[in-house]
Short mmCIF file of C-alpha atoms in Angstrom, two decimals:
data_model
loop_
_atom_site.label_atom_id
_atom_site.label_comp_id
_atom_site.label_asym_id
_atom_site.label_seq_id
_atom_site.Cartn_x
_atom_site.Cartn_y
_atom_site.Cartn_z
CA MET J 611 46.09 -36.03 5.13
CA ALA J 612 45.91 -33.31 7.73
CA GLY J 613 44.77 -30.87 4.99
CA SER J 614 41.73 -32.95 4.06
CA ALA J 615 40.76 -33.24 7.72
CA ARG J 616 40.80 -29.46 7.97
CA ASP J 617 38.67 -29.20 4.80
CA ILE J 618 36.10 -31.52 6.25
CA LYS J 619 36.13 -29.58 9.50
CA ASN J 620 35.39 -26.36 7.59
CA LYS J 621 32.49 -28.00 5.82
CA ILE J 622 31.10 -29.26 9.10
CA THR J 623 31.18 -25.73 10.51
CA SER J 624 29.43 -24.17 7.51
CA THR J 625 26.78 -26.89 7.33
CA LYS J 626 26.12 -26.44 11.01
CA LYS J 627 25.62 -22.73 10.42
CA ILE J 628 23.14 -23.39 7.63
CA SER J 629 21.23 -25.75 9.85
CA GLN J 630 21.07 -23.04 12.50
CA ILE J 631 19.55 -20.66 9.94
CA THR J 632 17.01 -23.17 8.69
CA LYS J 633 16.10 -24.04 12.24
CA ALA J 634 15.49 -20.39 13.00
CA MET J 635 13.39 -20.06 9.86
CA HIS J 636 11.41 -23.10 10.91
CA MET J 637 10.59 -21.50 14.22
CA VAL J 638 9.77 -18.17 12.61
CA SER J 639 7.26 -19.81 10.28
CA ALA J 640 5.82 -21.79 13.14
CA SER J 641 4.97 -18.61 15.00
CA LYS J 642 3.76 -16.94 11.80
CA LEU J 643 1.56 -19.92 11.12
CA ARG J 644 -0.04 -19.57 14.50
CA ARG J 645 -0.82 -15.93 13.77
CA ALA J 646 -2.08 -16.66 10.25
CA GLU J 647 -4.35 -19.35 11.62
CA LYS J 648 -5.83 -16.90 14.07
CA VAL J 649 -6.41 -14.25 11.41
CA MET J 650 -8.09 -16.86 9.25
CA LYS J 651 -10.40 -17.93 12.05
CA ASP J 652 -11.21 -14.34 13.06
CA TYR J 653 -12.18 -13.58 9.51
CA ARG J 654 -14.89 -16.21 9.26
CA PRO J 655 -17.61 -14.35 11.21
CA PHE J 656 -17.08 -11.30 9.01
CA LEU J 657 -17.59 -13.29 5.83
CA LYS J 658 -20.58 -15.01 7.34
CA SER J 659 -22.34 -11.77 8.14
CA VAL J 660 -21.96 -10.57 4.54
CA LYS J 661 -23.14 -13.93 3.28
CA ASP J 662 -26.12 -14.02 5.61
CA THR J 663 -27.24 -10.58 4.50
CA ILE J 664 -27.06 -11.46 0.82
CA GLY J 665 -28.79 -14.75 1.46
CA HIS J 666 -31.50 -12.83 3.25
CA ILE J 667 -31.97 -10.37 0.38
CA LEU J 668 -32.14 -13.16 -2.17
CA SER J 669 -34.62 -15.22 -0.23
CA SER J 670 -36.93 -12.34 0.69
CA ASN J 671 -36.89 -10.55 -2.68
CA ILE J 672 -37.60 -12.82 -5.61
CA ASP J 673 -37.58 -10.11 -8.25
CA VAL J 674 -33.93 -9.10 -7.80
CA SER J 675 -31.23 -10.40 -10.08
CA HIS J 676 -27.56 -9.89 -10.57
CA LYS J 677 -25.13 -10.74 -13.32
CA MET J 678 -22.95 -12.56 -10.84
CA LEU J 679 -25.73 -15.02 -10.16
CA GLU J 680 -26.43 -15.84 -13.80
CA ARG J 681 -24.64 -18.52 -15.67
CA ARG J 682 -23.69 -17.78 -19.24
CA VAL J 683 -21.89 -19.60 -22.04
CA VAL J 684 -18.20 -19.68 -21.20
CA LYS J 685 -16.08 -18.23 -23.96
CA LYS J 686 -13.21 -17.04 -21.88
CA THR J 687 -12.17 -18.05 -18.39
CA GLY J 688 -10.43 -15.91 -15.84
CA TYR J 689 -8.09 -17.63 -13.41
CA LEU J 690 -6.76 -16.23 -10.20
CA LEU J 691 -3.65 -17.87 -8.82
CA ILE J 692 -2.67 -17.26 -5.23
CA THR J 693 1.05 -17.83 -4.85
CA SER J 694 3.62 -16.64 -2.33
CA ASP J 695 6.17 -13.87 -2.47
CA ARG J 696 9.11 -16.01 -1.54
CA GLY J 697 10.47 -19.45 -2.11
CA LEU J 698 11.96 -21.83 0.44
CA ALA J 699 8.54 -23.32 0.93
CA GLY J 700 8.99 -26.73 -0.67
CA GLY J 701 6.60 -27.40 -3.51
CA TYR J 702 4.13 -24.77 -2.42
CA ASN J 703 4.25 -22.73 -5.62
CA ASN J 704 5.52 -25.28 -8.10
CA ASN J 705 2.80 -27.81 -7.39
CA LEU J 706 0.23 -25.10 -7.94
CA PHE J 707 1.76 -24.08 -11.26
CA ARG J 708 1.91 -27.67 -12.41
CA GLN J 709 -1.67 -28.40 -11.51
CA PHE J 710 -2.85 -25.19 -13.12
CA LEU J 711 -0.95 -25.77 -16.38
CA ASN J 712 -2.22 -29.34 -16.54
CA ASP J 713 -5.82 -28.26 -16.06
CA VAL J 714 -5.50 -25.48 -18.59
CA LYS J 715 -3.96 -27.77 -21.19
CA GLY J 716 -6.89 -30.12 -20.97
CA LYS J 717 -9.53 -27.43 -20.94
CA HIS J 718 -8.52 -24.78 -23.44
CA GLU J 719 -7.32 -25.02 -27.00
CA THR J 720 -5.59 -21.66 -27.35
CA THR J 721 -4.15 -19.17 -24.91
CA ASP J 722 -6.80 -16.67 -26.03
CA ASP J 723 -9.40 -18.68 -24.17
CA TYR J 724 -8.20 -17.68 -20.74
CA ALA J 725 -6.53 -14.92 -18.81
CA VAL J 726 -4.70 -15.18 -15.51
CA GLY J 727 -4.57 -12.86 -12.55
CA ILE J 728 -1.69 -13.61 -10.24
CA ILE J 729 -1.19 -12.70 -6.61
CA GLY J 730 2.33 -13.16 -5.29
CA ASN J 731 5.79 -12.44 -6.55
CA LYS J 732 6.71 -16.04 -7.38
CA GLY J 733 3.73 -16.65 -9.59
CA TYR J 734 4.22 -13.43 -11.47
CA GLY J 735 7.88 -14.23 -12.06
CA TYR J 736 6.96 -17.68 -13.32
CA PHE J 737 4.28 -16.64 -15.78
CA LYS J 738 5.83 -13.36 -16.91
CA ASN J 739 7.78 -14.92 -19.74
CA LYS J 740 5.26 -17.61 -20.56
CA ASP J 741 2.69 -17.57 -23.31
CA VAL J 742 -0.15 -16.62 -20.99
CA GLN J 743 -2.36 -13.55 -20.82
CA ILE J 744 -1.74 -11.90 -17.48
CA ILE J 745 -4.41 -9.55 -16.15
CA ASN J 746 -2.28 -7.58 -13.70
CA ASP J 747 0.48 -5.60 -15.38
CA GLN J 748 2.59 -5.46 -12.24
CA VAL J 749 3.40 -7.69 -9.33
CA ILE J 750 0.71 -7.98 -6.69
CA TYR J 751 2.59 -8.75 -3.53
CA ASN J 752 1.28 -11.25 -1.07
CA ARG J 753 2.81 -10.07 2.16
CA ASP J 754 2.68 -11.83 5.47
CA ASP J 755 0.52 -9.08 6.89
CA VAL J 756 -1.62 -9.00 3.77
CA GLN J 757 -4.25 -6.30 3.73
CA PHE J 758 -7.22 -5.58 1.58
CA ILE J 759 -5.66 -2.69 -0.28
CA ASP J 760 -2.81 -4.87 -1.52
CA ILE J 761 -5.08 -7.02 -3.59
CA ILE J 762 -8.20 -4.95 -4.16
CA LEU J 763 -7.04 -3.45 -7.45
CA LEU J 764 -6.57 -6.81 -9.13
CA ILE J 765 -9.75 -8.32 -7.75
CA GLN J 766 -11.80 -5.29 -8.74
CA LYS J 767 -10.33 -5.45 -12.23
CA MET J 768 -11.31 -9.08 -12.58
CA ILE J 769 -14.81 -8.41 -11.30
CA ASP J 770 -15.18 -5.54 -13.76
CA MET J 771 -14.02 -7.81 -16.57
CA TYR J 772 -16.64 -10.31 -15.53
CA LEU J 773 -19.38 -7.71 -15.43
CA LEU J 774 -18.35 -6.38 -18.85
CA GLU J 775 -18.51 -9.98 -20.13
CA GLU J 776 -14.86 -10.01 -21.12
CA ILE J 777 -14.51 -13.16 -19.07
CA ASP J 778 -17.39 -15.48 -18.27
CA GLU J 779 -16.22 -17.29 -15.17
CA ILE J 780 -13.55 -16.89 -12.53
CA ILE J 781 -11.72 -19.81 -10.97
CA VAL J 782 -9.34 -19.42 -8.04
CA TYR J 783 -6.35 -21.71 -7.52
CA TYR J 784 -4.87 -21.80 -4.07
CA ASN J 785 -3.31 -24.03 -1.45
CA LYS J 786 -6.03 -24.89 0.97
CA TYR J 787 -4.92 -25.24 4.55
CA VAL J 788 -6.01 -28.58 5.98
CA ASN J 789 -3.57 -28.82 8.86
CA SER J 790 0.04 -27.94 9.48
CA ILE J 791 1.38 -30.89 7.50
CA LYS J 792 -1.25 -31.10 4.79
CA GLN J 793 -2.18 -28.50 2.22
CA ASP J 794 -4.28 -29.27 -0.83
CA ILE J 795 -4.33 -27.41 -4.11
CA ILE J 796 -7.89 -26.40 -4.76
CA ALA J 797 -9.54 -24.92 -7.83
CA GLU J 798 -12.62 -23.06 -6.71
CA LYS J 799 -15.12 -21.43 -9.02
CA ILE J 800 -16.26 -18.18 -7.50
CA LEU J 801 -18.04 -16.52 -10.39
CA PRO J 802 -20.79 -16.99 -11.34
CA VAL J 803 -21.96 -17.58 -7.79
CA GLU J 804 -23.71 -20.92 -7.57
CA LYS J 805 -25.83 -20.35 -4.52
CA ILE J 806 -25.71 -18.21 -1.46
CA GLU J 807 -27.46 -19.53 1.54
CA GLY J 808 -27.46 -17.58 4.72
CA ASP J 809 -28.99 -18.37 8.05
CA GLU J 810 -32.63 -17.47 8.20
CA LYS J 811 -32.97 -14.08 9.80
CA GLN J 812 -35.97 -13.53 11.97
CA VAL J 813 -36.39 -9.82 11.29
CA LEU J 814 -37.63 -8.41 8.03
CA TYR J 815 -35.34 -5.64 6.87
CA VAL J 816 -36.13 -2.54 4.88
CA LEU J 817 -33.55 -2.26 2.12
CA GLU J 818 -32.27 1.18 1.23
CA PRO J 819 -32.09 2.57 -1.49
CA SER J 820 -33.69 -0.54 -3.05
CA PRO J 821 -33.15 -4.29 -2.83
CA GLN J 822 -31.52 -4.24 -6.25
CA GLU J 823 -29.17 -1.40 -5.28
CA VAL J 824 -28.16 -3.09 -2.07
CA LEU J 825 -27.47 -6.29 -3.97
CA ASN J 826 -25.46 -4.39 -6.59
CA THR J 827 -23.24 -3.02 -3.85
CA LEU J 828 -23.01 -6.20 -1.86
CA MET J 829 -22.24 -8.73 -4.58
CA PRO J 830 -18.80 -7.31 -5.46
CA VAL J 831 -18.09 -6.84 -1.76
CA TYR J 832 -19.01 -10.45 -1.17
CA ILE J 833 -16.78 -11.74 -3.98
CA GLN J 834 -13.87 -9.60 -2.79
CA ASN J 835 -14.29 -10.95 0.69
CA VAL J 836 -14.46 -14.54 -0.45
CA ILE J 837 -11.19 -14.09 -2.35
CA TYR J 838 -9.62 -12.36 0.62
CA GLY J 839 -10.64 -15.34 2.74
CA TYR J 840 -8.88 -17.65 0.28
CA ILE J 841 -5.77 -15.51 0.47
CA LEU J 842 -5.72 -15.74 4.25
CA ASN J 843 -6.13 -19.48 3.94
CA ALA J 844 -3.32 -19.69 1.39
CA LYS J 845 -1.16 -17.61 3.69
CA ALA J 846 -1.57 -20.13 6.49
CA SER J 847 -0.68 -22.89 4.02
CA GLU J 848 2.39 -21.00 2.94
CA HIS J 849 3.73 -20.76 6.47
CA ALA J 850 2.94 -24.42 7.07
CA ALA J 851 4.76 -25.38 3.87
CA THR J 852 7.76 -23.25 4.82
CA MET J 853 7.77 -24.86 8.22
CA THR J 854 7.86 -28.37 6.75
CA ALA J 855 10.49 -27.43 4.17
CA MET J 856 12.73 -25.87 6.80
CA LYS J 857 12.28 -28.83 9.12
CA ASN J 858 13.43 -31.13 6.32
CA ALA J 859 16.37 -28.87 5.53
CA THR J 860 17.44 -28.91 9.17
CA ASP J 861 17.19 -32.71 9.31
CA ASN J 862 19.18 -33.04 6.09
CA ALA J 863 21.86 -30.71 7.38
CA LYS J 864 22.10 -32.79 10.52
CA GLU J 865 22.55 -35.92 8.45
CA ILE J 866 25.32 -34.26 6.46
CA VAL J 867 27.06 -33.16 9.64
CA ASP J 868 26.88 -36.70 11.01
CA ASN J 869 28.33 -38.12 7.81
CA LEU J 870 31.05 -35.50 7.68
CA THR J 871 31.96 -36.07 11.32
CA LEU J 872 32.44 -39.75 10.55
CA HIS J 873 34.71 -38.87 7.64
CA TYR J 874 36.57 -36.34 9.74
CA ASN J 875 37.25 -38.88 12.46
CA ARG J 876 38.36 -41.42 9.91
CA ALA J 877 40.78 -38.91 8.37
CA ARG J 878 42.10 -37.98 11.81
CA GLN J 879 42.54 -41.62 12.70
CA ALA J 880 44.37 -42.26 9.45
CA ALA J 881 46.70 -39.33 10.11
CA ILE J 882 47.52 -40.63 13.61
CA THR J 883 48.08 -44.16 12.33
CA GLN J 884 50.38 -42.83 9.68
CA GLU J 885 52.36 -40.83 12.21
CA ILE J 886 52.76 -43.85 14.48
CA THR J 887 53.87 -45.95 11.53
CA GLU J 888 56.42 -43.30 10.63
CA ILE J 889 57.78 -43.12 14.19
CA VAL J 890 57.91 -46.89 14.51
CA GLY J 891 59.53 -47.10 11.09
CA GLY J 892 62.06 -44.44 12.07
CA ALA J 893 62.89 -46.20 15.35
CA ALA J 894 63.29 -49.53 13.56
CA ALA J 895 65.68 -47.92 11.08
CA LEU J 896 67.90 -46.66 13.95
CA LYS J 897 68.39 -50.14 15.40
CA MET S 219 -29.15 4.60 23.06
CA ILE S 220 -27.95 2.87 19.92
CA LYS S 221 -25.00 0.50 19.97
CA ILE S 222 -22.75 0.65 16.95
CA ASN S 223 -20.17 -1.91 15.83
CA VAL S 224 -17.85 -1.27 12.93
CA VAL S 225 -16.35 -4.47 11.56
CA THR S 226 -13.66 -4.76 8.88
CA PRO S 227 -11.84 -7.84 7.56
CA SER S 228 -9.03 -7.20 10.02
CA GLY S 229 -11.36 -7.34 12.98
CA LYS S 230 -13.60 -5.11 15.03
CA LEU S 231 -12.57 -1.52 14.52
CA PHE S 232 -14.90 0.38 16.69
CA GLU S 233 -17.63 -0.08 19.26
CA GLU S 234 -19.59 2.80 20.74
CA GLU S 235 -22.95 3.93 22.05
CA THR S 236 -24.65 6.92 20.50
CA THR S 237 -27.99 8.64 20.56
CA SER S 238 -28.47 8.82 16.80
CA ILE S 239 -26.64 8.20 13.58
CA ILE S 240 -26.78 9.76 10.14
CA VAL S 241 -25.89 7.63 7.17
CA ARG S 242 -24.71 9.05 3.91
CA ASN S 243 -24.83 6.81 0.86
CA ILE S 244 -25.19 7.27 -2.88
CA ASP S 245 -28.48 9.08 -2.83
CA GLY S 246 -28.35 11.27 0.23
CA GLU S 247 -28.40 11.31 3.97
CA GLN S 248 -30.65 9.39 6.28
CA ALA S 249 -30.97 9.59 10.01
CA ILE S 250 -31.60 6.60 12.21
CA LEU S 251 -32.94 7.14 15.68
CA LYS S 252 -33.75 4.73 18.45
CA ASP S 253 -36.38 2.07 17.63
CA HIS S 254 -36.11 2.52 13.90
CA ILE S 255 -37.48 -0.42 11.93
CA PRO S 256 -34.87 -2.97 10.86
CA ILE S 257 -33.02 -1.66 7.84
CA VAL S 258 -30.11 -2.50 5.59
CA ILE S 259 -28.34 0.34 3.80
CA ALA S 260 -25.66 -0.13 1.17
CA ILE S 261 -22.77 2.31 1.51
CA ASN S 262 -20.21 2.59 -1.25
CA PRO S 263 -18.62 4.99 -0.58
CA GLY S 264 -20.11 7.10 2.16
CA TYR S 265 -19.98 7.75 5.86
CA VAL S 266 -21.80 7.25 9.10
CA ARG S 267 -22.05 10.22 11.43
CA LEU S 268 -22.38 9.45 15.09
CA ILE S 269 -24.08 12.03 17.25
CA LYS S 270 -23.74 11.86 20.98
CA GLY S 271 -24.65 15.07 22.75
CA ASP S 272 -22.48 17.82 21.30
CA GLU S 273 -19.95 15.43 19.88
CA THR S 274 -20.02 14.14 16.33
CA LEU S 275 -17.75 11.52 14.88
CA TYR S 276 -17.41 10.48 11.27
CA VAL S 277 -16.80 6.92 10.20
CA THR S 278 -15.81 6.95 6.56
CA ILE S 279 -16.62 3.73 4.78
CA VAL S 280 -15.50 2.15 1.54
CA GLY S 281 -17.49 -0.80 0.25
CA GLY S 282 -19.90 -2.12 2.79
CA PHE S 283 -23.30 -1.99 4.34
CA LEU S 284 -25.06 -1.02 7.50
CA GLU S 285 -27.53 -3.22 9.25
CA PHE S 286 -29.85 -1.98 11.94
CA SER S 287 -32.01 -4.10 14.16
CA ASN S 288 -32.99 -4.04 17.85
CA ASN S 289 -31.09 -0.78 18.37
CA VAL S 290 -27.82 -2.38 17.32
CA VAL S 291 -26.03 -1.05 14.26
CA ASN S 292 -23.60 -3.36 12.51
CA VAL S 293 -21.45 -1.67 9.94
CA VAL S 294 -19.69 -4.27 7.83
CA CYS S 295 -17.17 -2.82 5.41
CA GLN S 296 -13.84 -3.38 3.75
CA GLU S 297 -12.17 -0.23 4.94
CA ALA S 298 -13.20 2.31 7.49
CA GLU S 299 -11.61 5.26 9.16
CA ILE S 300 -12.73 7.36 12.09
CA GLY S 301 -12.22 11.09 12.18
CA ARG S 302 -13.59 14.42 13.32
CA ASP S 303 -14.82 15.19 9.83
CA HIS S 304 -15.43 13.27 6.66
CA GLU S 305 -12.78 14.93 4.52
CA SER S 306 -9.89 14.36 6.90
CA ALA S 307 -10.87 10.75 7.46
CA LEU S 308 -11.11 10.17 3.74
CA LYS S 309 -7.76 11.83 3.19
CA HIS S 310 -6.20 9.75 5.92
CA LEU S 311 -7.57 6.60 4.32
CA SER S 312 -6.18 7.41 0.90
CA ASP S 313 -2.83 8.41 2.45
CA LEU S 314 -2.69 5.05 4.19
CA ARG S 315 -3.32 3.32 0.90
CA LYS S 316 -0.61 5.20 -0.93
CA GLU S 317 1.88 4.66 1.85
CA ARG S 318 1.15 0.98 1.92
CA LEU S 319 1.62 0.57 -1.82
CA ALA S 320 4.91 2.48 -1.73
CA GLU S 321 6.06 0.37 1.20
CA ASN S 322 5.17 -2.82 -0.65
CA LYS S 323 7.49 -1.83 -3.44
CA ARG S 324 10.37 -0.89 -1.18
CA LYS S 325 10.12 -3.95 1.04
CA ASN S 326 10.15 -6.36 -1.81
CA ILE S 327 13.20 -4.85 -3.45
CA ASP S 328 15.04 -5.39 -0.17
CA PHE S 329 13.72 -8.89 0.07
CA THR S 330 14.75 -9.87 -3.44
CA LYS S 331 18.26 -8.66 -2.73
CA ALA S 332 18.50 -10.65 0.49
CA GLU S 333 17.11 -13.75 -1.18
CA ARG S 334 19.63 -13.56 -4.00
CA GLU S 335 22.44 -13.23 -1.49
CA LEU S 336 21.26 -16.27 0.41
CA LYS S 337 21.02 -18.33 -2.77
CA GLU S 338 24.56 -17.36 -3.69
CA GLN S 339 25.84 -18.36 -0.30
CA ILE S 340 24.13 -21.72 -0.43
CA LYS S 341 25.69 -22.27 -3.82
CA ASN S 342 29.14 -21.35 -2.53
CA VAL S 343 28.93 -23.71 0.38
CA ASN S 344 27.88 -26.46 -2.01
CA ALA S 345 26.04 -28.31 0.71
CA SER S 346 23.59 -30.14 -1.53
CA LYS S 347 26.32 -31.43 -3.82
CA TYR S 348 28.41 -32.68 -0.96
CA LYS S 349 25.68 -34.88 0.39
CA ASN S 350 25.45 -36.89 -2.82
CA SER S 351 29.19 -37.36 -3.13
CA ILE S 352 29.48 -39.09 0.21
#
C-alpha cells in the first residue's frame, strides 16, 4: 500500500512540473502576442500608402492595364497556406488543413488542377507526403520575428507563375486574428486583384518612367505586401492559439493533480487504517 | 530643405533633411530639388542619393517607390539599406539576406530536436493516459 502511495506522489510531482512548463509557455505566448499585435498594427499604414498610390495611378490613368487586374478563365489555381513552424497551438494548423482539403475536394477534380505554396514547417511536413503539387521545394520557415526575406522567394515564385499564366488565380488560407480567443480560418483571393481603391489624393503626380512602368513595379510589391500583412496577422493568431492551448493544458494538469492528491490521501489513509488494525489485532492476540 | 522618410514593412527606417536627392532607377538618374512638382518614381532596384553640403548618403532600395510632394519625400520599399556608397550598402543587404537564411536553417534544426525531446518526455510521463484511467 505504501508503494502505491509513493507512485502517486511521483506522478503528482511530474504533473506539477509539466503544468509549470505549460504555464510558462502560456505567459511567453501572451507577451509574444502583444508584440505580434503591435507589429500587425504598425504595418497597416505602410500597406495603406502602397494601396493609395496604386489606387491613385489607376484612377488618374485610364489607359494603363496590368495582368494582375484582369480576370481570366481559371484552369489551375494556386493556393498559399500560412501555417506555423511549431505545434502545441491547439487546432491552429489542423483546422486549416481540414478546411483546405475540404474546399479543394469540392472544387477540383484532379490534383493537376491546383498547386500549393506552403509557409511554415508544420504545413510543409503535412503535405510533403500527400498527393499534392507543392510549389516550394524546401521548407519556408515562419519564424516569430518573420521578415520579408524569409518569404519573398516563395511569393515571388507564385507571382511569376501567375504572370506566366501557369496558374490563373491565387487564394491564401490563413488564420485571421479576430481577438485573443477567436481566430477564423479565411480563404482570401488575392490574384487577380478585384479592385484597389485608395483615398483620393489632392495632388496630381508625375509618374516616372511612365504610368505603366510604375504600375508594373508596384503591382508585385503590392501583392507581396498584402501577403506579408496576412502572415503578420496569422502570426498573431498563432500566438493567441498557443496561449489558449497552453492555458487549457495548465488547467487540465491542475485537475489531474487534484484528482491524484485525492487518491494519494485515500491511499495514505488506507495504509494508516491498516496499520492501526494490525496493532489492535496484535494487542488483542496478546490478551 | 527636403524632408525624406524611408519606410519599410518593419517600420520607419530613416528620417532626414537634405538639400537635394538623386534617384537612380531602371532608366537612369534623376535629381529632385526643392519645389519639384509632385512625382512618383518606381525603383526596383536602385538607390536614392542624399546630398547635404559635402556629405552624400546612399539609400539602396529593393522593390519600392518614391513619392514627392510638398517638399516631403516618402520612400516606401520592401528592403532598404543606408551606406556611404551604393556598392557597400548593396553588399551589406545581400550579406544580411544570406545570413538570415542560414540562421533560419540552423535555428529550426535545434528547434526540431528540442520539440522531439519534449514529446518523448510527455509520452514517458504518460500524463494524458493517467487522466482517463482515474
